[in-house]
Amino acid sequence: MRLRALLETDALGLRLLGGEDELDRAVRGVMTTDLRDPSRYLSGGELVLTGLAWRRDTTDSEPFVRILAGAGVAGLAAGEAELGDIPGDLVEACARHRLPLFAVHETVAFATITEHVVRQVSGERAGDLAAVVDRHRRLMTSGPAGGGPEVVLDLLGSDLDLRAWVLSPTGRQIAGAGDVPLAGPVGAELAGHHLAATRTGRRAPHRTTVAGTTYSLFPIRNTGRAALPASRDVRESVLSDWLLAVEADASDWPPARLDLLQGVTQLIAVERDRRDAARTVRRRLAQEVLELVQTGAPPAEIAARLRVAAPVLLPGLGAAPHWQVVVARVEWGGAEGSATAGGPAGSVAGTPAGGSGPAVAGGPVAQALLEEILVDPAVTGPDSADRIAVAHTGDEAVALLPLPATTSAGAHGSAPDAAPAEAEGALHADVLLAAVREPLSAGLADDGRLTLGVSAAVHSPEGLRGALEEARHARRVAAARPGRVCAAGHHELASHVLLLPFVPDDVRRAFTARLLDPLRDYDRRHRAELIPTLEAFLDCDGSWTRCASRLHLHVNTLRYRVGRIEQLTGRDLSRLEDKLDFFLALRMS
């Protein structure tokens, strides 16, 4: 479409402020931004929409317009909702750079203009496309009535007779049309095909057959504010982008229909950008807690931040009884032939033959990936990650996961005092690994590696530093194993490992705290002397009579105390392994 056509549509409410001689420019897309330098997201031919939040004084307009003109955009449309009349310095800058400038009336939403441009550029009229795109307005507007990606997919089915699903990089279904979900193994296999094709530089859509059914896979590029930093290296986004899986063979589709599907992916990308914006709060909370824990802040200060985080991550609860830490690291070997996203939308190109790819920052990649893989793969929908907060430091991502209270009561009916061996909903490394290994291995190809470490659940701010180090050490254990995707949990840090000299002190403290903190807390509240009882019981080699005599207790009282110790810790003092763990914990405390 031409810029001139925008002025001929009264519903868009556009007013031309300059560039009348340039109105025959072709518009190939639309992009909304308030970044001071949006060049990383521009490929040329866009109509740029801006609310002018980037403008702080009169000197900001010139560099902003110069960047747009240099990127070859078709025109600029500025909203009047924020500042009223469009500033004269912006009008003058556009005139100098011969960039057409439109004013957008405050009553017109950018979503309306976006939909109109997407509809016109797609050039597809199958199934009354005008009605389809008009109904997509719910997806583009704010508020709970947006409908989500399911609206788009339902319309593809009803108007164009296409069954489609939106999948995460691990193959988890985010949205689907109708009541029939895509089988989990099929989704994982489709995601693996898509990631492998993207890494090898094949042009989208990618055609593949799974279980006798042919699918066409379209990338959903995340290009909004929540996107990863733009780079020519596809490795920075391949593990975080969604994909659209369509049950059809698109290899013989006409260009108009392919353009229509590209327009649909843009609509879904807008929805994803909006959903991703909600992650910023959770990321900030995680970053604040991580910095406090790593700098050795007082437990009271950490507890205060956790009280702020808990209602955000667990709505409806005042606090989280337990917390778990997961550490992830994505490392790239810079192997030759790694794909880069330097071509047009949907295409990738390899690095020069015989060379190696540039260094890729692993922290942001691991952060985005960890936010996805910590979601239960059986749960559909983009909002199921709301209780996951992930920060990153260097090449490492750290997830802070709140766990709800367990519903099981203790053997003696004293649930408030009981600290179960495993909090309800706690993550297990082997389960986590099984859900993501196959598809992510395809995206990591022959030059990438993902390693994960999972801590035990802790029930106090004092335990978070130990949990962090425990998760880091578990990740190092995973890194020592072969494979593209490896994970290890706290259960694999057997007590004999603690005797090895390379284990950090914080891991030893975490092990000790996990066994003894429940007993210390109970002693502090009830003056029950469980710790002295445990020491005496082990010193007497588990002899009930000798221990009772040493402590001047009746044997039944001793049995009650030992039973309480076992209940609070989830251990069995009749087992040699558990006796050894307690022995080591007491010696290291």
Coordinates of C-alpha atoms in Angstrom, one line a residue:
M1 CA 0.0 0.0 0.0
R2 CA 1.0 3.7 -0.4
L3 CA 1.2 6.3 2.3
R4 CA -1.4 8.3 0.5
A5 CA -4.0 5.6 1.1
L6 CA -3.7 6.3 4.9
L7 CA -5.0 9.8 4.5
E8 CA -8.0 8.5 2.5
T9 CA -9.2 6.4 5.4
D10 CA -11.2 8.6 7.7
A11 CA -11.3 6.0 10.5
L12 CA -7.6 6.3 11.0
G13 CA -7.8 10.0 11.9
L14 CA -4.4 10.9 10.4
R15 CA -3.4 14.5 9.7
L16 CA -0.5 15.2 7.3
L17 CA 2.1 17.6 8.9
G18 CA 4.8 17.4 6.2
G19 CA 6.1 15.3 3.3
E20 CA 3.3 15.7 0.8
D21 CA 5.7 15.0 -2.1
E22 CA 6.7 11.6 -0.6
L23 CA 3.2 10.2 -0.2
D24 CA 3.7 7.6 -3.0
R25 CA 6.2 5.7 -0.8
A26 CA 5.3 2.0 -0.3
V27 CA 4.4 0.8 3.2
R28 CA 5.6 -2.8 3.9
G29 CA 4.8 -3.0 7.6
V30 CA 4.1 -1.1 10.8
M31 CA 6.2 -0.8 14.0
T32 CA 5.3 0.9 17.3
T33 CA 8.2 2.3 19.4
D34 CA 9.1 4.8 22.0
L35 CA 12.8 3.9 22.0
R36 CA 15.2 6.7 21.3
D37 CA 17.1 4.4 18.9
P38 CA 14.8 1.9 17.3
S39 CA 17.1 1.1 14.4
R40 CA 17.7 -2.5 15.6
Y41 CA 14.1 -3.3 14.9
L42 CA 13.8 -1.6 11.5
S43 CA 14.3 -3.2 8.1
G44 CA 12.9 -0.4 5.9
G45 CA 9.5 0.4 4.5
E46 CA 7.7 0.6 7.9
L47 CA 5.2 3.1 9.1
V48 CA 6.6 4.0 12.5
L49 CA 4.1 4.8 15.3
T50 CA 5.3 6.7 18.3
G51 CA 3.8 8.2 21.4
L52 CA 6.8 10.6 21.8
A53 CA 7.8 9.2 25.2
W54 CA 11.4 9.2 23.9
R55 CA 11.4 13.1 23.5
R56 CA 12.7 14.9 26.6
D57 CA 13.7 18.2 25.0
T58 CA 13.9 19.9 21.6
T59 CA 17.3 18.4 20.8
D60 CA 15.9 14.8 20.8
S61 CA 13.9 15.1 17.6
E62 CA 16.8 15.5 15.1
P63 CA 18.7 12.3 16.0
F64 CA 15.5 10.3 16.2
V65 CA 14.3 11.3 12.7
R66 CA 17.8 10.9 11.3
I67 CA 17.8 7.3 12.5
L68 CA 14.4 6.6 11.0
A69 CA 15.4 8.2 7.6
G70 CA 18.7 6.2 7.6
A71 CA 16.7 3.0 8.1
G72 CA 14.5 3.7 5.1
V73 CA 11.2 3.9 6.9
A74 CA 8.2 5.0 4.8
G75 CA 6.8 7.5 7.3
L76 CA 6.3 8.6 10.9
A77 CA 3.0 8.9 12.7
A78 CA 3.1 10.7 16.1
G79 CA 0.3 10.5 18.7
E80 CA -1.2 13.6 20.2
A81 CA -2.4 11.8 23.4
E82 CA 0.8 12.5 25.4
L83 CA 1.8 16.1 24.4
G84 CA -1.1 17.5 22.5
D85 CA 0.1 19.3 19.4
I86 CA 3.1 17.7 17.7
P87 CA 6.3 19.7 18.7
G88 CA 7.6 22.0 16.0
D89 CA 11.1 20.7 16.3
L90 CA 9.9 17.2 15.2
V91 CA 8.1 18.8 12.3
E92 CA 11.2 20.6 11.2
A93 CA 13.4 17.5 11.6
C94 CA 11.1 15.5 9.4
A95 CA 11.1 18.2 6.8
R96 CA 14.9 18.3 6.7
H97 CA 15.1 14.5 6.2
R98 CA 12.1 14.4 3.8
L99 CA 10.3 12.0 6.1
P100 CA 6.5 12.2 5.8
L101 CA 5.0 13.1 9.2
F102 CA 1.4 12.4 10.4
A103 CA -0.4 13.4 13.5
V104 CA -2.6 10.7 15.1
H105 CA -5.6 12.1 16.9
E106 CA -5.8 11.2 20.6
T107 CA -9.0 9.2 20.1
V108 CA -7.4 6.8 17.6
A109 CA -5.6 3.8 19.0
F110 CA -2.3 2.7 17.4
A111 CA -3.8 -0.8 17.3
T112 CA -6.4 0.5 14.8
I113 CA -3.7 1.8 12.5
T114 CA -1.7 -1.4 12.9
E115 CA -4.6 -3.6 11.9
H116 CA -5.4 -1.5 8.9
V117 CA -1.8 -1.6 7.6
V118 CA -1.5 -5.4 8.2
R119 CA -4.7 -5.9 6.4
Q120 CA -3.8 -3.9 3.4
V121 CA -0.2 -5.1 3.1
S122 CA -1.2 -8.8 3.3
G123 CA -3.2 -8.4 0.1
E124 CA -5.2 -11.6 1.0
R125 CA -9.0 -11.6 0.6
A126 CA -9.8 -15.3 1.1
G127 CA -12.6 -15.9 3.5
D128 CA -13.5 -12.1 3.8
L129 CA -10.2 -11.1 5.2
A130 CA -11.5 -7.6 6.0
A131 CA -13.9 -9.1 8.5
V132 CA -11.2 -11.4 9.9
V133 CA -8.8 -8.6 10.6
D134 CA -11.6 -6.3 12.0
R135 CA -12.4 -9.0 14.5
H136 CA -8.7 -9.2 15.5
R137 CA -9.2 -5.8 17.2
R138 CA -9.9 -7.6 20.5
L139 CA -6.4 -9.0 20.4
M140 CA -4.8 -5.6 19.9
T141 CA -6.7 -3.6 22.5
S142 CA -5.9 -3.4 26.2
G143 CA -7.9 -5.0 29.0
P144 CA -9.2 -8.4 29.9
A145 CA -11.4 -8.6 26.8
G146 CA -8.5 -9.0 24.5
G147 CA -9.2 -12.7 23.9
G148 CA -5.6 -13.8 23.4
P149 CA -4.0 -15.7 20.5
E150 CA -6.9 -18.2 20.5
V151 CA -9.0 -15.5 18.8
V152 CA -6.7 -15.4 15.8
L153 CA -6.5 -19.2 15.6
D154 CA -10.2 -19.6 15.8
L155 CA -10.6 -17.2 12.9
L156 CA -8.0 -19.0 10.8
G157 CA -10.1 -22.2 11.3
S158 CA -13.5 -20.7 10.7
D159 CA -12.7 -18.3 7.9
L160 CA -9.7 -20.0 6.1
D161 CA -10.2 -23.6 7.2
L162 CA -6.7 -23.8 8.7
R163 CA -6.0 -25.6 12.0
A164 CA -3.1 -23.9 13.8
W165 CA -1.3 -23.8 17.2
V166 CA 1.0 -21.4 18.9
L167 CA 4.0 -23.3 20.4
S168 CA 6.8 -22.3 22.7
P169 CA 10.4 -23.3 21.9
T170 CA 10.0 -26.4 24.0
G171 CA 6.8 -27.4 22.1
R172 CA 4.4 -26.4 24.9
Q173 CA 1.1 -25.3 23.5
I174 CA 0.5 -21.7 24.3
A175 CA -2.7 -21.4 22.2
G176 CA -4.8 -23.6 19.9
A177 CA -8.0 -23.4 18.0
G178 CA -11.0 -25.4 19.2
D179 CA -11.1 -27.9 22.0
V180 CA -8.6 -30.4 20.6
P181 CA -5.1 -29.7 21.9
L182 CA -2.0 -30.7 20.0
A183 CA -0.4 -33.8 21.6
G184 CA 2.6 -33.0 23.7
P185 CA 5.0 -35.3 21.8
V186 CA 3.9 -33.8 18.5
G187 CA 4.4 -30.3 19.8
A188 CA 7.9 -31.1 21.1
E189 CA 8.8 -32.7 17.7
L190 CA 7.5 -29.7 15.8
A191 CA 9.5 -27.3 18.0
G192 CA 12.6 -29.4 17.4
H193 CA 12.1 -29.3 13.6
H194 CA 11.6 -25.6 13.7
L195 CA 14.6 -24.9 15.9
A196 CA 16.8 -27.2 13.7
A197 CA 15.6 -25.5 10.5
T198 CA 16.2 -22.0 12.0
R199 CA 19.8 -22.9 13.0
T200 CA 20.6 -24.3 9.6
G201 CA 19.5 -21.1 7.9
R202 CA 16.4 -22.5 6.0
R203 CA 13.9 -19.9 4.9
A204 CA 10.5 -20.0 6.7
P205 CA 7.9 -21.4 6.6
H206 CA 9.5 -24.8 7.4
R207 CA 7.6 -27.8 6.1
T208 CA 7.7 -31.0 8.1
T209 CA 5.7 -34.2 8.6
V210 CA 5.0 -35.7 12.1
A211 CA 2.9 -38.9 12.6
G212 CA 1.8 -38.8 9.0
T213 CA 0.5 -35.2 9.1
T214 CA 2.1 -32.3 7.3
Y215 CA 2.7 -29.0 9.1
S216 CA 4.1 -25.6 8.1
L217 CA 6.0 -23.8 10.8
F218 CA 6.1 -20.0 10.9
P219 CA 8.4 -18.0 13.3
I220 CA 6.8 -15.5 15.6
R221 CA 9.4 -12.8 16.0
N222 CA 9.5 -11.0 19.3
T223 CA 10.4 -7.5 18.3
G224 CA 8.8 -5.3 21.0
R225 CA 10.3 -3.7 24.1
A226 CA 10.5 -7.1 25.8
A227 CA 12.6 -8.6 23.0
L228 CA 16.1 -9.8 23.5
P229 CA 18.7 -7.2 22.3
A230 CA 18.7 -7.3 18.6
S231 CA 21.7 -9.0 16.9
R232 CA 22.5 -10.5 13.6
D233 CA 23.2 -13.8 15.4
V234 CA 20.1 -15.9 15.5
R235 CA 21.4 -17.7 18.6
E236 CA 20.3 -14.8 20.7
S237 CA 16.6 -15.4 19.9
V238 CA 16.2 -18.9 18.6
L239 CA 15.6 -20.4 22.0
S240 CA 12.9 -17.8 23.0
D241 CA 10.8 -17.2 19.9
W242 CA 7.3 -18.7 19.6
L243 CA 6.2 -20.4 16.5
L244 CA 3.0 -20.9 14.6
A245 CA 2.3 -24.5 13.5
V246 CA -0.3 -24.8 10.7
E247 CA -1.7 -28.1 9.7
A248 CA -1.1 -27.6 6.0
D249 CA 1.5 -27.8 3.3
A250 CA 2.5 -24.1 2.5
S251 CA 5.0 -25.0 -0.1
D252 CA 2.5 -24.4 -2.9
W253 CA 0.7 -21.5 -1.4
P254 CA 0.5 -18.3 -3.5
P255 CA 2.4 -15.2 -2.2
A256 CA -0.8 -13.6 -1.0
R257 CA -1.7 -16.4 1.4
L258 CA 1.9 -16.6 2.7
D259 CA 1.7 -12.8 3.3
L260 CA -1.6 -13.4 5.2
L261 CA 0.1 -15.9 7.6
Q262 CA 3.0 -13.5 8.1
G263 CA 0.4 -10.9 9.1
V264 CA -1.2 -13.3 11.5
T265 CA 2.2 -13.9 13.2
Q266 CA 2.6 -10.2 13.5
L267 CA -0.7 -10.0 15.4
I268 CA 0.3 -12.8 17.7
A269 CA 3.7 -11.1 18.2
V270 CA 1.9 -8.0 19.4
E271 CA 0.0 -10.1 21.9
R272 CA 3.3 -11.7 23.1
D273 CA 5.0 -8.3 23.5
R274 CA 2.1 -7.2 25.7
R275 CA 2.3 -10.4 27.8
D276 CA 6.1 -10.2 28.0
A277 CA 5.8 -6.7 29.4
A278 CA 4.3 -8.2 32.6
R279 CA 7.6 -10.1 33.1
T280 CA 9.5 -6.9 33.8
V281 CA 8.1 -6.6 37.3
R282 CA 8.9 -10.2 38.2
R283 CA 12.4 -9.9 36.7
R284 CA 13.0 -6.8 38.7
L285 CA 11.9 -8.5 41.9
A286 CA 14.1 -11.4 41.2
Q287 CA 17.1 -9.2 40.4
E288 CA 16.6 -7.3 43.7
V289 CA 16.5 -10.4 45.8
L290 CA 19.4 -12.0 44.0
E291 CA 21.6 -8.9 44.6
L292 CA 20.7 -8.9 48.3
V293 CA 21.5 -12.6 48.6
Q294 CA 24.8 -12.4 46.8
T295 CA 26.0 -9.3 48.7
G296 CA 25.2 -11.0 52.1
A297 CA 22.4 -8.6 53.1
P298 CA 20.8 -9.1 56.5
P299 CA 18.1 -11.8 56.5
A300 CA 15.6 -9.2 57.6
E301 CA 16.2 -7.1 54.5
I302 CA 15.9 -10.2 52.3
A303 CA 12.7 -11.2 54.1
A304 CA 11.2 -7.7 53.4
R305 CA 11.9 -8.1 49.6
L306 CA 10.4 -11.6 49.7
R307 CA 7.2 -10.2 51.3
V308 CA 6.9 -7.8 48.4
A309 CA 7.6 -10.6 45.8
A310 CA 5.3 -13.2 47.2
P311 CA 1.9 -11.5 46.5
V312 CA 3.1 -10.8 42.9
L313 CA 4.2 -14.4 42.3
L314 CA 1.5 -16.1 44.3
P315 CA -1.6 -13.9 44.1
G316 CA -4.0 -14.5 47.0
L317 CA -1.3 -15.5 49.5
G318 CA 0.4 -13.1 51.8
A319 CA 3.7 -15.0 51.8
A320 CA 5.4 -18.0 50.3
P321 CA 6.3 -20.7 52.8
H322 CA 9.1 -22.1 50.7
W323 CA 11.4 -20.9 47.9
Q324 CA 13.4 -22.9 45.4
V325 CA 16.3 -21.7 43.3
V326 CA 17.1 -22.9 39.7
V327 CA 20.3 -21.8 37.9
A328 CA 20.7 -22.1 34.2
R329 CA 23.6 -21.4 31.9
V330 CA 23.6 -21.3 28.0
E331 CA 27.1 -21.6 26.5
W332 CA 27.9 -21.3 22.8
G333 CA 31.0 -22.8 21.2
G334 CA 31.1 -20.4 18.3
A335 CA 31.2 -23.2 15.8
E336 CA 31.3 -22.4 12.2
G337 CA 28.1 -22.3 10.2
S338 CA 26.0 -20.8 13.0
A339 CA 23.0 -19.1 11.6
T340 CA 22.4 -15.4 11.7
A341 CA 19.3 -13.4 11.2
G342 CA 20.5 -10.9 8.8
G343 CA 18.1 -11.5 5.9
P344 CA 14.5 -10.6 5.4
A345 CA 11.8 -11.7 7.8
G346 CA 11.7 -15.4 7.9
S347 CA 15.1 -15.9 6.5
V348 CA 18.5 -16.6 8.1
A349 CA 22.0 -16.8 6.7
G350 CA 25.1 -18.7 7.9
T351 CA 28.3 -17.2 9.0
P352 CA 31.1 -17.1 6.5
A353 CA 32.6 -20.5 5.8
G354 CA 35.6 -21.3 7.8
G355 CA 34.8 -18.6 10.4
S356 CA 33.2 -18.7 13.8
G357 CA 30.2 -16.8 15.1
P358 CA 30.6 -13.8 17.3
A359 CA 30.4 -14.1 21.1
V360 CA 26.8 -14.5 22.2
A361 CA 25.8 -13.2 25.7
G362 CA 24.4 -16.2 27.5
G363 CA 22.7 -14.5 30.4
P364 CA 19.7 -12.9 28.6
V365 CA 19.3 -16.1 26.5
A366 CA 19.2 -18.3 29.6
Q367 CA 16.8 -15.9 31.3
A368 CA 14.2 -16.0 28.5
L369 CA 14.7 -19.7 28.2
L370 CA 14.4 -20.4 31.9
E371 CA 11.1 -18.4 32.0
E372 CA 9.7 -20.9 29.5
I373 CA 11.1 -24.3 30.7
L374 CA 10.0 -23.8 34.3
V375 CA 6.4 -23.8 33.2
D376 CA 4.6 -27.1 33.6
P377 CA 4.6 -28.6 30.1
A378 CA 1.1 -29.9 30.7
V379 CA -0.2 -26.4 31.3
T380 CA -1.4 -24.4 28.3
G381 CA -1.6 -20.7 27.9
P382 CA 0.9 -17.8 28.0
D383 CA -0.1 -16.8 31.6
S384 CA 1.0 -20.0 33.3
A385 CA 4.5 -18.6 34.1
D386 CA 3.2 -15.8 36.4
R387 CA 4.8 -17.3 39.5
I388 CA 8.3 -17.5 38.0
A389 CA 10.8 -14.7 38.6
V390 CA 14.1 -14.9 36.7
A391 CA 17.1 -12.6 36.9
H392 CA 20.4 -12.9 35.2
T393 CA 24.0 -12.0 36.1
G394 CA 26.8 -12.5 33.6
D395 CA 26.2 -15.6 31.6
E396 CA 24.0 -17.2 34.3
A397 CA 20.2 -17.0 34.8
V398 CA 18.7 -17.5 38.3
A399 CA 15.1 -18.3 38.9
L400 CA 13.4 -17.6 42.2
L401 CA 10.4 -19.9 42.5
P402 CA 7.8 -19.6 45.4
L403 CA 6.1 -22.7 46.5
P404 CA 2.7 -22.8 48.1
A405 CA 2.2 -24.4 51.5
T406 CA 1.9 -28.2 51.7
T407 CA -1.5 -29.5 52.6
S408 CA -0.2 -32.6 54.4
A409 CA -0.3 -32.7 58.2
G410 CA 2.3 -34.2 60.5
A411 CA 2.0 -37.6 62.1
H412 CA 1.3 -36.0 65.5
G413 CA -1.3 -33.5 64.0
S414 CA 1.0 -30.5 64.4
A415 CA 1.3 -29.3 60.8
P416 CA 2.4 -25.8 61.7
D417 CA 5.6 -27.1 63.2
A418 CA 6.3 -29.7 60.4
A419 CA 8.8 -28.9 57.7
P420 CA 8.2 -31.6 55.0
A421 CA 11.2 -33.0 53.3
E422 CA 9.9 -31.7 49.9
A423 CA 7.6 -28.7 49.6
E424 CA 4.4 -29.1 47.5
G425 CA 5.0 -28.2 43.9
A426 CA 8.8 -28.4 44.1
L427 CA 10.7 -28.9 40.9
H428 CA 12.7 -32.0 40.2
A429 CA 15.7 -31.8 37.8
D430 CA 15.0 -35.1 36.1
V431 CA 11.3 -34.2 35.3
L432 CA 12.5 -30.7 34.1
L433 CA 15.1 -32.3 31.8
A434 CA 12.7 -34.9 30.3
A435 CA 10.3 -32.1 29.1
V436 CA 12.8 -30.0 27.3
R437 CA 15.8 -32.1 26.2
E438 CA 14.7 -33.1 22.7
P439 CA 13.4 -29.8 21.2
L440 CA 16.1 -27.6 22.8
S441 CA 18.9 -29.9 21.7
A442 CA 17.9 -29.1 18.1
G443 CA 18.1 -25.4 18.8
L444 CA 21.4 -25.7 20.5
A445 CA 22.7 -27.7 17.4
D446 CA 26.4 -28.6 17.5
D447 CA 27.7 -25.4 19.2
G448 CA 25.4 -24.8 22.1
R449 CA 24.9 -26.3 25.6
L450 CA 22.3 -25.8 28.3
T451 CA 23.0 -26.9 31.9
L452 CA 20.5 -26.6 34.8
G453 CA 20.9 -26.9 38.6
V454 CA 17.9 -27.2 41.0
S455 CA 18.2 -26.5 44.8
A456 CA 16.1 -27.9 47.5
A457 CA 13.2 -25.9 48.9
V458 CA 14.1 -23.5 51.7
H459 CA 11.7 -22.0 54.2
S460 CA 13.6 -18.9 55.4
P461 CA 15.6 -16.0 54.0
E462 CA 18.7 -17.3 55.7
G463 CA 18.6 -20.4 53.5
L464 CA 18.5 -18.6 50.1
R465 CA 22.2 -18.0 49.8
G466 CA 22.9 -21.6 50.5
A467 CA 20.1 -22.6 48.1
L468 CA 21.7 -20.4 45.4
E469 CA 25.1 -22.0 45.8
E470 CA 23.5 -25.4 46.0
A471 CA 21.8 -24.8 42.6
R472 CA 25.0 -23.5 41.2
H473 CA 26.9 -26.5 42.3
A474 CA 24.2 -28.8 41.0
R475 CA 24.6 -27.0 37.6
R476 CA 28.3 -27.7 37.7
V477 CA 27.6 -31.4 38.3
A478 CA 25.3 -31.3 35.3
A479 CA 28.0 -29.6 33.2
A480 CA 30.3 -32.5 33.9
R481 CA 27.9 -34.8 32.0
P482 CA 27.7 -35.4 28.3
G483 CA 24.9 -34.0 26.2
R484 CA 23.5 -30.8 24.9
V485 CA 20.9 -30.4 27.7
C486 CA 21.8 -31.6 31.2
A487 CA 20.3 -31.0 34.6
A488 CA 21.1 -32.0 38.2
G489 CA 19.2 -31.5 41.5
H490 CA 20.0 -31.3 45.1
H491 CA 19.2 -35.0 45.6
E492 CA 22.3 -35.8 43.6
L493 CA 24.6 -33.9 45.9
A494 CA 25.1 -36.9 48.1
S495 CA 26.7 -36.5 51.5
H496 CA 30.0 -37.9 50.5
V497 CA 30.3 -35.1 47.9
L498 CA 30.5 -32.7 50.7
L499 CA 33.8 -34.2 51.8
L500 CA 35.4 -33.3 48.4
P501 CA 37.6 -30.2 48.6
F502 CA 36.1 -28.4 45.5
V503 CA 32.6 -28.1 47.1
P504 CA 32.0 -24.5 48.1
D505 CA 31.4 -23.6 51.8
D506 CA 28.0 -22.3 51.0
V507 CA 26.9 -25.7 49.7
R508 CA 28.1 -27.3 53.0
R509 CA 26.1 -24.6 54.9
A510 CA 23.1 -25.3 52.7
F511 CA 23.3 -29.0 53.5
T512 CA 23.6 -28.3 57.2
A513 CA 20.8 -25.8 57.2
R514 CA 18.4 -28.1 55.4
L515 CA 18.9 -30.8 58.1
L516 CA 19.3 -28.8 61.2
D517 CA 17.3 -25.5 60.7
P518 CA 13.9 -27.2 61.3
L519 CA 15.2 -28.7 64.5
R520 CA 16.8 -25.4 65.7
D521 CA 13.5 -23.5 64.9
Y522 CA 11.5 -26.1 66.8
D523 CA 13.9 -25.9 69.8
R524 CA 13.7 -22.1 69.8
R525 CA 9.9 -22.1 69.9
H526 CA 9.3 -25.1 72.2
R527 CA 12.6 -25.5 74.2
A528 CA 12.5 -29.2 73.1
E529 CA 16.3 -29.8 73.0
L530 CA 16.1 -31.8 69.8
I531 CA 19.6 -30.8 68.7
P532 CA 21.2 -32.1 72.0
T533 CA 19.1 -35.2 71.8
L534 CA 20.2 -35.9 68.3
E535 CA 23.9 -35.4 69.2
A536 CA 23.6 -37.8 72.2
F537 CA 21.7 -40.4 70.1
L538 CA 24.4 -40.5 67.5
D539 CA 27.1 -40.4 70.1
C540 CA 25.5 -43.5 71.7
D541 CA 25.4 -45.3 68.3
G542 CA 21.6 -45.3 68.3
S543 CA 21.3 -47.1 71.6
W544 CA 18.0 -46.1 73.2
T545 CA 18.9 -47.2 76.7
R546 CA 22.3 -45.6 76.8
C547 CA 21.1 -42.4 75.3
A548 CA 18.1 -42.2 77.6
S549 CA 20.4 -42.8 80.6
R550 CA 22.8 -40.1 79.4
L551 CA 20.1 -37.5 79.0
H552 CA 18.2 -38.6 82.2
L553 CA 15.1 -39.3 80.2
H554 CA 12.5 -42.0 80.1
V555 CA 12.9 -44.2 76.9
N556 CA 9.4 -43.2 75.8
T557 CA 10.3 -39.5 76.0
L558 CA 13.5 -40.2 73.9
R559 CA 11.5 -42.1 71.4
Y560 CA 9.0 -39.1 71.1
R561 CA 11.9 -36.7 70.5
V562 CA 13.5 -38.9 67.9
G563 CA 10.2 -39.3 66.2
R564 CA 9.8 -35.5 66.1
I565 CA 13.3 -35.2 64.6
E566 CA 12.4 -37.6 61.9
Q567 CA 9.1 -35.9 61.2
L568 CA 10.6 -32.4 60.9
T569 CA 13.4 -33.5 58.6
G570 CA 11.9 -36.3 56.6
R571 CA 14.8 -38.6 57.6
D572 CA 14.9 -42.0 59.3
L573 CA 17.4 -42.4 62.1
S574 CA 17.3 -46.2 61.8
R575 CA 19.0 -45.9 58.4
L576 CA 22.8 -45.7 58.3
E577 CA 22.7 -43.1 55.4
D578 CA 20.6 -40.7 57.4
K579 CA 22.6 -41.2 60.5
L580 CA 25.7 -40.3 58.5
D581 CA 24.1 -37.2 57.1
F582 CA 23.1 -36.0 60.5
F583 CA 26.6 -36.7 61.8
L584 CA 28.2 -34.6 59.1
A585 CA 25.7 -31.8 59.5
L586 CA 26.4 -31.6 63.2
R587 CA 30.2 -31.6 62.7
M588 CA 30.0 -28.9 60.1
S589 CA 27.6 -26.6 61.9

